[in-house]
Coordinates of C-alpha atoms and ligand atoms in Angstrom, one line a residue:
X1 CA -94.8 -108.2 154.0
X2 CA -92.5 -106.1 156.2
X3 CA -88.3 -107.0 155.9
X4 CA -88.1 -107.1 159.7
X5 CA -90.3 -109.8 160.3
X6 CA -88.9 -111.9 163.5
X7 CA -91.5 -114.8 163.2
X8 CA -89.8 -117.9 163.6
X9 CA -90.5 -120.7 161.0
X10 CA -92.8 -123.6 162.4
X11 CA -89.9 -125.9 161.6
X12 CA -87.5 -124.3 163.5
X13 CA -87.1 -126.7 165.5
X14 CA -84.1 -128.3 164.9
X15 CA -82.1 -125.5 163.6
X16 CA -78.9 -123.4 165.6
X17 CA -79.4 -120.5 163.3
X18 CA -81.5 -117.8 162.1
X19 CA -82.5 -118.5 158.6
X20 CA -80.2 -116.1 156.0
X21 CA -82.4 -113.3 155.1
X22 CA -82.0 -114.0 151.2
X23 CA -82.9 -117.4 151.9
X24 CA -85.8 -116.4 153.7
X25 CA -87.3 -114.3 150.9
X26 CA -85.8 -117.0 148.1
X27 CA -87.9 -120.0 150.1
X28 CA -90.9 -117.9 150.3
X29 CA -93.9 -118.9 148.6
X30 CA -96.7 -117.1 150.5
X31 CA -96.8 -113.5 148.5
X32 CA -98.3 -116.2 145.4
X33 CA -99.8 -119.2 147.4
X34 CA -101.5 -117.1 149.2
X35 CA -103.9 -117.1 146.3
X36 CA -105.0 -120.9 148.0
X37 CA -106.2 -119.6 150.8
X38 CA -109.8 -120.5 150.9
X39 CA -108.9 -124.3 149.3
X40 CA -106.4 -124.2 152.2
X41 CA -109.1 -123.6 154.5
X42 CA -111.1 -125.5 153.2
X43 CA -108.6 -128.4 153.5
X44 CA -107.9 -127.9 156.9
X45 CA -111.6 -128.0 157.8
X46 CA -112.2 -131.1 156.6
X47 CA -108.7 -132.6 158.1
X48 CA -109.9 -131.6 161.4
X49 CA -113.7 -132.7 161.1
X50 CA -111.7 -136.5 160.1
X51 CA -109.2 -136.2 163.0
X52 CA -112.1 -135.7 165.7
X53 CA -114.1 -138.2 164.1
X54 CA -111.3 -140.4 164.0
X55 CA -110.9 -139.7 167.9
X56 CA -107.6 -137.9 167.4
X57 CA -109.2 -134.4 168.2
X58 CA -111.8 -134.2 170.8
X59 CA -114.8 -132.1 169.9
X60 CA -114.1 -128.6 171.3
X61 CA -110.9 -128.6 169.9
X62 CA -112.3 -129.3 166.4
X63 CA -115.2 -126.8 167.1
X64 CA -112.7 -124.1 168.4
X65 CA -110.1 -125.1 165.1
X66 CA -113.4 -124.7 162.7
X67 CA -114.1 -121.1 164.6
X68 CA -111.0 -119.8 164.2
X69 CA -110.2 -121.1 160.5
X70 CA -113.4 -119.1 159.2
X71 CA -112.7 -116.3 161.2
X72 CA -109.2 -116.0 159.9
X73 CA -110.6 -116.4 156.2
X74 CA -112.9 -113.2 157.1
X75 CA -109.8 -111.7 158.1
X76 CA -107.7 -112.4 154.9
X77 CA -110.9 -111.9 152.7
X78 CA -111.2 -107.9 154.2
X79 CA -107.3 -107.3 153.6
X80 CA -106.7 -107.4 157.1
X81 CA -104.3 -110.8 157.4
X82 CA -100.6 -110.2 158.1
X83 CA -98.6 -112.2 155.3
X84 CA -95.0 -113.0 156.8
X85 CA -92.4 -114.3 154.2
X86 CA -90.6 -115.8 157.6
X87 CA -93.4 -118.5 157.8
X88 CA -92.6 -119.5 154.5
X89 CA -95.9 -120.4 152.9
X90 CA -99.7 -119.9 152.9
X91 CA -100.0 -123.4 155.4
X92 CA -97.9 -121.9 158.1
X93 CA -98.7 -118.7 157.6
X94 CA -102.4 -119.5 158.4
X95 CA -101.7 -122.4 161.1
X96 CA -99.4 -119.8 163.1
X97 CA -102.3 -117.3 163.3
X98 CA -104.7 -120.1 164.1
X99 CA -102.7 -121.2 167.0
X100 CA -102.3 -117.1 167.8
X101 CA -106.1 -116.8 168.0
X102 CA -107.3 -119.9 169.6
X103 CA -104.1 -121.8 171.3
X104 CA -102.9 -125.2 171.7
X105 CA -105.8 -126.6 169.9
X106 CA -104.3 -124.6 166.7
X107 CA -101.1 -126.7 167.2
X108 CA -102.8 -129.8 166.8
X109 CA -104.4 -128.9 163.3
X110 CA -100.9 -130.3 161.4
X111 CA -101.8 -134.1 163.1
X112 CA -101.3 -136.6 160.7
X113 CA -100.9 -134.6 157.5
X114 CA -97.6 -132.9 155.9
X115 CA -97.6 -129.3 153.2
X116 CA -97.0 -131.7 150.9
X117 CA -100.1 -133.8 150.5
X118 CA -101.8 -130.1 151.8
X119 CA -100.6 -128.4 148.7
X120 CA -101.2 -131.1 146.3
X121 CA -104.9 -130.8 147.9
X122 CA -105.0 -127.2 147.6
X123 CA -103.7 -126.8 144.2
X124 CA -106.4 -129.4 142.9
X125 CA -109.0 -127.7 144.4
X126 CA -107.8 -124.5 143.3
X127 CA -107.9 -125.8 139.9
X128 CA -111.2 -127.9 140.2
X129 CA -112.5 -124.7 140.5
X130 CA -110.6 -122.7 137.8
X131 CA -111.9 -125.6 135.2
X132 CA -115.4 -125.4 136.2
X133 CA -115.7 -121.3 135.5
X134 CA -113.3 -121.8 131.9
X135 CA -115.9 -124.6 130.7
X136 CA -118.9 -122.1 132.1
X137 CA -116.7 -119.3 129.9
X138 CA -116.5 -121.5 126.8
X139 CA -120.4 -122.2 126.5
X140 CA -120.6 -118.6 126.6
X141 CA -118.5 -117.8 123.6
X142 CA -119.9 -121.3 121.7
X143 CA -123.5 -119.8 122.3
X144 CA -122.4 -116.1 121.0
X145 CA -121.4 -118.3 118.1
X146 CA -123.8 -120.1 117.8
X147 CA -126.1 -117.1 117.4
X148 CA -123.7 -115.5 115.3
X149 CA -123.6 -118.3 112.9
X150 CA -127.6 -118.5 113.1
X151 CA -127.9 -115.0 111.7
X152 CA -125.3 -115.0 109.1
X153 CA -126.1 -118.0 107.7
X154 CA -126.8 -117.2 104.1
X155 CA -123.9 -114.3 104.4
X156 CA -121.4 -115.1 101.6
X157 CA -117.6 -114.7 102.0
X158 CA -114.8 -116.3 100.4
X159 CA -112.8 -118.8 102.1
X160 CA -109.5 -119.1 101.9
X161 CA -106.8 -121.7 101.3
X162 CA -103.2 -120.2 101.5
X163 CA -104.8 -116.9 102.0
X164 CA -105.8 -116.9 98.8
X165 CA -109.7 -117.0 97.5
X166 CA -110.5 -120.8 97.2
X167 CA -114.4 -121.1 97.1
X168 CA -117.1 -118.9 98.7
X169 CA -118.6 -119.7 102.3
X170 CA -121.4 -118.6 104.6
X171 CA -119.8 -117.2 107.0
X172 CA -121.9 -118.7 109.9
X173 CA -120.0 -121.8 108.7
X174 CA -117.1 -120.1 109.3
X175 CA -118.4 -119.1 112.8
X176 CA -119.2 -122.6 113.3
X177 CA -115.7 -123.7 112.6
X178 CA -114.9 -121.8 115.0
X179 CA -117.6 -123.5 117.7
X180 CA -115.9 -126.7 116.7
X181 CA -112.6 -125.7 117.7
X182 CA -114.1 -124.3 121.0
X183 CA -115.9 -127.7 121.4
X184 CA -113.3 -130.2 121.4
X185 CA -111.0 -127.6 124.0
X186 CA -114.4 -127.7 126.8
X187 CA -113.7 -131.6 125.8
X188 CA -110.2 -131.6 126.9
X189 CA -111.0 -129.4 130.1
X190 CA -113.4 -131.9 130.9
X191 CA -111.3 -134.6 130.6
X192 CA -108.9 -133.2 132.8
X193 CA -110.9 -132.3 135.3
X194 CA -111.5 -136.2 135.9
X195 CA -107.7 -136.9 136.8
X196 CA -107.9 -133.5 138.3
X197 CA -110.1 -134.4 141.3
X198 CA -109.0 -136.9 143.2
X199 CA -107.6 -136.3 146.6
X200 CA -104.0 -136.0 147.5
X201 CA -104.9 -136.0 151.6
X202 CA -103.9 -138.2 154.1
X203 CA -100.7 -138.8 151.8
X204 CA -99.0 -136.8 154.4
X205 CA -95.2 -136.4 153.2
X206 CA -94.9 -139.2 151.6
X207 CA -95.5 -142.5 153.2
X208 CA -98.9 -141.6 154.8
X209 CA -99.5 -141.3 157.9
X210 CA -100.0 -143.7 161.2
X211 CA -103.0 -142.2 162.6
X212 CA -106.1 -144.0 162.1
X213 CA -107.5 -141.2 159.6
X214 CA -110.8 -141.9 157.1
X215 CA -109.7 -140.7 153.8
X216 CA -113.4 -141.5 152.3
X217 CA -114.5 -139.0 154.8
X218 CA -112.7 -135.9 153.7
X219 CA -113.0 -137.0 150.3
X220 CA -116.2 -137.0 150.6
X221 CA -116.7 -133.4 152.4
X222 CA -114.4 -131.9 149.7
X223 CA -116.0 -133.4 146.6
X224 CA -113.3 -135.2 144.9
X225 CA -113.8 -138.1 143.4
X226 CA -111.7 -140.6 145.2
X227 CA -109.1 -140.5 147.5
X228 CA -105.5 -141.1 145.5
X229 CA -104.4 -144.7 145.5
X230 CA -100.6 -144.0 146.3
X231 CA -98.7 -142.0 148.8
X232 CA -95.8 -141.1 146.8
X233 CA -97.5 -140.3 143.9
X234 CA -99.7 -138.4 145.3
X235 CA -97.6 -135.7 146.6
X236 CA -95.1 -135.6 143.9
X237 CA -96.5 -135.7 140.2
X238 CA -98.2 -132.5 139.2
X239 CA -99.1 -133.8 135.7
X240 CA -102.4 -132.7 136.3
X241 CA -101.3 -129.2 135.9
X242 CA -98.8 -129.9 133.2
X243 CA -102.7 -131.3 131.5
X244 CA -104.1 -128.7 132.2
X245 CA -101.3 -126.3 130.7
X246 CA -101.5 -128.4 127.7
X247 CA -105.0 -127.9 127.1
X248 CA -105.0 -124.4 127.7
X249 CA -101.9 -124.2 125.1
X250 CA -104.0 -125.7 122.8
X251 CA -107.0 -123.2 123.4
X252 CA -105.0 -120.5 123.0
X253 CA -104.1 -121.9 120.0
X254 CA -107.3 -121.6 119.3
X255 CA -108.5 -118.2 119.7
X256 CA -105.2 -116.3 118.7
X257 CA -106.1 -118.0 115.1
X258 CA -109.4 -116.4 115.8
X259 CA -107.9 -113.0 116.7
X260 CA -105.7 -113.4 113.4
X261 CA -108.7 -113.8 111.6
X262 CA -110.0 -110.6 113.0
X263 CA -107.3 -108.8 112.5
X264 CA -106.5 -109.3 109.0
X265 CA -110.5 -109.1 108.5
X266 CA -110.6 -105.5 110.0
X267 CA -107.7 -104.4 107.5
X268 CA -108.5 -102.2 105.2
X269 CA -107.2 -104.3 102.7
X270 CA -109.9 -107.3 103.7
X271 CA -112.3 -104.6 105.5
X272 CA -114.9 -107.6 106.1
X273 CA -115.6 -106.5 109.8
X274 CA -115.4 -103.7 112.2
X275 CA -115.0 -103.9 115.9
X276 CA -116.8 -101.8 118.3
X277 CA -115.2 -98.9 119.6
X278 CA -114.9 -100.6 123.2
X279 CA -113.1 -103.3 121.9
X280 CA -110.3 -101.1 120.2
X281 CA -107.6 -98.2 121.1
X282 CA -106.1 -95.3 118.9
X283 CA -102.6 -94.2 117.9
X284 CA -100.9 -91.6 120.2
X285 CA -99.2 -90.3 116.8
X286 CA -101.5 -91.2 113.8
X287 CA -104.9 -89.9 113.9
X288 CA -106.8 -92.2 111.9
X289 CA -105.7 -95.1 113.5
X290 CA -108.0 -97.6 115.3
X291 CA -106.0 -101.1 116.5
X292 CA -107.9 -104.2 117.5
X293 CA -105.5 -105.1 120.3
X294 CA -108.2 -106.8 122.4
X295 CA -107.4 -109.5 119.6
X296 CA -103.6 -109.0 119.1
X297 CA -102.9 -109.2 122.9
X298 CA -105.3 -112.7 122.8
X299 CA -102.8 -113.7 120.0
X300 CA -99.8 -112.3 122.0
X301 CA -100.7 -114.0 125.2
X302 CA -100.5 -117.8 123.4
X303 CA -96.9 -117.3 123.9
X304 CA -96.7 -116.8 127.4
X305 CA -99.1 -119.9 128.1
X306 CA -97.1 -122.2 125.9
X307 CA -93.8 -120.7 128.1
X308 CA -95.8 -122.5 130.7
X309 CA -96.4 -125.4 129.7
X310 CA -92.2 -125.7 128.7
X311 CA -91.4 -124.2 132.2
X312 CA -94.3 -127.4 133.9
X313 CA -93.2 -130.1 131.9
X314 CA -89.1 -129.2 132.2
X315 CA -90.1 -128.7 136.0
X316 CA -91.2 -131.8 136.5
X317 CA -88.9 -134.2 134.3
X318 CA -86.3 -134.9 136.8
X319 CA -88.1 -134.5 139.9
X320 CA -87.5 -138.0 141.5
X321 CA -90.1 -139.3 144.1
X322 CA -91.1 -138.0 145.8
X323 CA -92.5 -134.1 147.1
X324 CA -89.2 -132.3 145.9
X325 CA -89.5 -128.1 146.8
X326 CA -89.0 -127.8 142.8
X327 CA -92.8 -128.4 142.9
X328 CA -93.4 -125.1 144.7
X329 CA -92.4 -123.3 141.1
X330 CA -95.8 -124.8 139.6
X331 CA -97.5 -122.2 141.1
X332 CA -96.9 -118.9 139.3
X333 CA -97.2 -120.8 135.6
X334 CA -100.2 -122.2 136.6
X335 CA -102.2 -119.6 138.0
X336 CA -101.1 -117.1 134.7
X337 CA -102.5 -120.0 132.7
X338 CA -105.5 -120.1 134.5
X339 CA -105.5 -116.0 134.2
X340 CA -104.5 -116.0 130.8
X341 CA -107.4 -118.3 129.8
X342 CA -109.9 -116.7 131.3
X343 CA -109.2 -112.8 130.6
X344 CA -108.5 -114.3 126.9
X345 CA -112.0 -116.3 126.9
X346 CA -114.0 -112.9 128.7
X347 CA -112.4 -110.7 126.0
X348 CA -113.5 -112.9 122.8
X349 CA -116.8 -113.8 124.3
X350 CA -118.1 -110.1 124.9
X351 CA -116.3 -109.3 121.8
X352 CA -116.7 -111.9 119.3
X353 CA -120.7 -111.6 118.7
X354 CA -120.8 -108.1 118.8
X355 CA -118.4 -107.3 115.3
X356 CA -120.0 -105.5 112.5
X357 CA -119.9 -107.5 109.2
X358 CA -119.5 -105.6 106.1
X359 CA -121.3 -107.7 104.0
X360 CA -121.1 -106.3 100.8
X361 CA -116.9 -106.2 100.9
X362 CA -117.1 -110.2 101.8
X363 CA -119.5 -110.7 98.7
X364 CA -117.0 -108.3 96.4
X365 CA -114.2 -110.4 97.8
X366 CA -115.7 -113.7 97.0
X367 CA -116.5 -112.3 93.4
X368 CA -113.4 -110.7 92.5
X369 CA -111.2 -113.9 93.7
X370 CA -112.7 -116.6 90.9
X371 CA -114.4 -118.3 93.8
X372 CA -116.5 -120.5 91.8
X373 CA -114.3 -121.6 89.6
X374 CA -114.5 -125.2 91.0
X375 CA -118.1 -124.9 90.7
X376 CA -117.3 -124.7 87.2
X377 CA -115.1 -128.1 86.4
X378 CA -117.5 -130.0 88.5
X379 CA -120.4 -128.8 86.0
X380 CA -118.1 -129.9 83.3
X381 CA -117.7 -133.3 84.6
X382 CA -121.3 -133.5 84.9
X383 CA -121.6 -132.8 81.6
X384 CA -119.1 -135.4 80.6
X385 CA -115.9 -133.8 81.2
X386 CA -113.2 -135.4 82.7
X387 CA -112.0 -133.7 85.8
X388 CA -109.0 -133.2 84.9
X389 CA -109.4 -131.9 81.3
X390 CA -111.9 -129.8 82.8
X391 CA -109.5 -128.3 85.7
X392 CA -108.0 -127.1 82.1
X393 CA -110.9 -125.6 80.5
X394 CA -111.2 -123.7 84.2
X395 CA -108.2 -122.6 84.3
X396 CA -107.8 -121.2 80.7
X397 CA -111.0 -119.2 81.4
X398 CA -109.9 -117.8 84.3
X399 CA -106.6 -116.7 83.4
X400 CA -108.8 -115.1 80.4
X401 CA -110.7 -113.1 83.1
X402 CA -107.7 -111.9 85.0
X403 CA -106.6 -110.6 81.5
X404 CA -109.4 -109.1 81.2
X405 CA -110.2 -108.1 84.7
X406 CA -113.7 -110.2 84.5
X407 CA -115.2 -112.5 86.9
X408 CA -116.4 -116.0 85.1
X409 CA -120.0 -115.0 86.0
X410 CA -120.2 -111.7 84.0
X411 CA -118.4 -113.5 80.5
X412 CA -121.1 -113.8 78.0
X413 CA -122.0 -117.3 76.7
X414 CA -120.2 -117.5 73.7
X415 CA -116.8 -116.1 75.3
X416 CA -117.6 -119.4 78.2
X417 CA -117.9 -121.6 75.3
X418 CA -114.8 -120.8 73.2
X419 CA -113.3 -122.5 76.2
X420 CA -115.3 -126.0 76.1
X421 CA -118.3 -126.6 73.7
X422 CA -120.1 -128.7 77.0
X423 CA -121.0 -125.4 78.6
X424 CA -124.3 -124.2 78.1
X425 CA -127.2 -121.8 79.0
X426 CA -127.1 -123.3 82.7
X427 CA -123.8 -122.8 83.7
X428 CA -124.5 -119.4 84.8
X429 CA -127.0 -121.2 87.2
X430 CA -123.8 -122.8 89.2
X431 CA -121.3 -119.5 88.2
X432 CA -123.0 -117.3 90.7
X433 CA -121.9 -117.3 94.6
X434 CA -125.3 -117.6 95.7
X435 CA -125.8 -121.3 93.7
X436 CA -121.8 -122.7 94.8
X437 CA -123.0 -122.1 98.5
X438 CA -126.1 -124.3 97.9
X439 CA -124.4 -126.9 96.0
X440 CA -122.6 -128.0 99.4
X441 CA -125.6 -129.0 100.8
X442 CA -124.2 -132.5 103.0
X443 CA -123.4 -133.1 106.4
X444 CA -120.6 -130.7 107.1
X445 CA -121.1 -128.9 104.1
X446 CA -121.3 -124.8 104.1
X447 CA -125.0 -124.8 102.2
X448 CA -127.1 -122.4 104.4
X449 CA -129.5 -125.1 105.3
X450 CA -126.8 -127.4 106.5
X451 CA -125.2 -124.6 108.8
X452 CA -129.0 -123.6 110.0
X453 CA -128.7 -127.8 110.7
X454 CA -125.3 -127.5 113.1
X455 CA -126.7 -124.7 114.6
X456 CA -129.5 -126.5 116.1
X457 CA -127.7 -129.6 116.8
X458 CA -125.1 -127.3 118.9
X459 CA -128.3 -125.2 120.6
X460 CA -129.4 -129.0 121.5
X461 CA -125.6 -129.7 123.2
X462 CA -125.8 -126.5 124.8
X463 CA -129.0 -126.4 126.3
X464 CA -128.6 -130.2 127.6
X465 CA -125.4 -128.9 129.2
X466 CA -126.8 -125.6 130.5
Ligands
LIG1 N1 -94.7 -124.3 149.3 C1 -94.5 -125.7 149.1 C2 -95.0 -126.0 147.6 O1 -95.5 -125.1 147.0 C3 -95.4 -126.4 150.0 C4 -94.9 -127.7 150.5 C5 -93.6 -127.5 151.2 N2 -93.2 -128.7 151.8 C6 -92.0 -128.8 152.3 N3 -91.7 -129.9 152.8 N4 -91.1 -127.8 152.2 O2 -94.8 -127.0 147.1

């Protein structure tokens, strides 16, 4: 966009004097909304189809608006559009050079609607769209867990409560978890996307509009759902986005717990996983070093998506009906969002399948950490114990084996029964990793038959969504 742009603004109408320049480039919206282009476009060819159906256009000047709104998209696609700041916004910036290129009939495109029901139709069409390819993105990442989860389901791990060893885990359990998570946040997107696609047009600015138009007809050619049922709400409330922010927030969420887990995983002091090379970058300074900062910038940008979703919701709190130009600062948090989620959802779902487990390290860890200890009381209790005299017994014997640096598995018998005179010959059968994993064997337990079970019940979802 050049500073000495003389393009007068469509509304100019009424105005004595030349817009202030710093007022010029603080209204302008078109160096980001120009991002809506094609939904713009799009829009505008299905306004015009309705307006000469509706007899307000006749049919050679629909034909020659159609003609020159697709060769102006081939124009903007190649890099070859002029942007002026001076028309403001994407919708005059293309309607000017529609009128350039084919004349009068270009100046009857704006009949009957207003930018305000026009962005509210772009922006949900933009995001339509921007849904659709983050849900396609998440079934990715669920499958590469899925798979992930298949193979490693007898791997043992410990799993943690307050970082510390609690009781050991397969770890395609643990990859399931994560599934779960990624399940309920397609769920929300989903969900969204219903309130998402209905259709703002023919709202015009506010009242609507009192040509005869057929709103069931360019809802129909733009594949929303159904036309909006009120004018003013229509091109005012953008809690669709501020939806749409929240899920994304919560996503986030989501994976930058993953990319924690990573992290601390590919610490030497956890050293359960390593990350291919690709996903990872050195130390200018210290030679040894190799950072996973695929996941730490996945952690790093939750932050800026939940600044969103502050800056959409505060936006919009005081707005009252109906358009208000405060709306025209949705733009820039939303598309980030969108960005943010999909980079962050790319990143984790080329990256996430393809770690290296270090199996023997998560087996040691499980070991060394007294994960079986609840294994223990509960054989007590079957033997008679009451659960809480045997959380006792437990606990005596292990702080024994941190004394003596021994897990409870490798104490001989007699040592085990100078702690309770109910433990016998089989308690070695439920001391061992191997036997606490199996013993979990329910619906939502982490027994390796039961995660091979959630495995093919999420295959089933996928495949019937695929
Ligand atoms: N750029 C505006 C926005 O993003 C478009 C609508 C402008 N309408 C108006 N009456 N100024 O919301």
């Amino acid at each position: 966009m050049t500073d000495k742009d003389t393009t007068q603004p469509l509304w100019s109408g009424r105005f004595t004097e030349a817009t202030d320049a710093f007022v010029e480039a603080f209204t302008a919206s078109a160096h980001f909304d120009r991002r809506l282009y094609r939904q713009d476009i799009r829009g505008s060819m299905a306004h015009a189809r309705m307006l000469a159906a509706a007899g307000v256009l006749n049919d050679a000047e629909r034909d020659s608006i159609l003609q020159g709104l697709t060769e102006i998209e081939s124009e903007i696609d190649a890099g070859k559009f002029h942007w002026s700041p001076a028309l403001e916004d994407v919708h005059m910036n293309i309607e000017k050079r529609l009128t350039e290129r084919i004349g009068e009939a270009g100046k009857k495109l704006h009949t009957g609607r207003s930018r305000n029901d026009q962005i509210a139709t772009d922006i949900r069409l933009y995001l339509r769209e921007a849904i659709a390819t983050i849900a396609a993105e998440l079934m990715r990442f669920q499958r590469g867990l899925v798979e992930l989860a298949e193979r490693e389901a007898q791997t043992i791990m410990p799993g943690f409560t307050h970082l510390q060893v609690a009781q050991p885990l397969s770890f395609g359990h643990h990859m399931l978890a994560w599934y779960e998570m990624l399940v309920r946040d397609q769920e929300r997107m989903e969900d969204c996307q219903r309130r998402v696609n209905v259709m703002p047009l023919g709202a015009a600015a506010l009242a609507g509009t009192s040509y005869p138009i057929d709103r069931s007809m360019t809802c129909a050619e733009l594949g929303f759902d159904r036309p909006s049922n009120n004018s003013l709400d229509a091109v005012s409330d953008r809690d669709f986005a501020i939806e749409f922010t929240a899920a994304a927030a919560i996503l986030l969420t989501h994976t930058s717990r993953m990319a924690e887990e990573m992290i601390l995983w590919t610490s030497p002091m956890f050293d359960f996983i390593d990350l291919p090379d690709r996903f990872c970058t050195g130390s200018s300074i210290m030679p040894q070093k190799k950072n996973p900062d695929v996941a730490e910038l996945v952690r790093g940008k939750t932050a800026r998506v939940n600044g969103h979703l502050m800056a959409l919701l505060t936006l919009m709190k005081s707005q009252p009906l109906a358009y208000n130009r405060d709306n025209q600062e949705d733009k820039e948090p939303l598309f980030d969002t969108v960005d943010t989620v999909q980079a962050s959802l790319r990143a984790f779902a080329d990256m996430v399948p393809a770690m290296g487990l270090k199996r023997e390290n998560m087996y040691g860890a499980a070991k060394k950490g007294f994960a079986t200890a609840t294994d223990l009381a509960d054989y007590l209790v079957r033997k008679d114990v009451p659960f809480r005299d045997a959380h006792a017994i437990v606990g005596a014997a292990v702080r024994h084996g941190v004394d003596i640096g021994m897990d409870l598995a490798d104490m001989d018998l007699a040592t085990l029964q100078g702690f309770s005179d109910a433990i016998g010959e089989d308690v070695y059968e439920v001391l061992t990793l191997e036997g606490s994993l199996a013993a979990r064997d329910h619906l939502g337990g982490t027994a390796p038959q039961q995660v091979r079970a959630q495995v093919a019940k999420a295959r089933e979802r996928l495949d019937s969504l695929a």
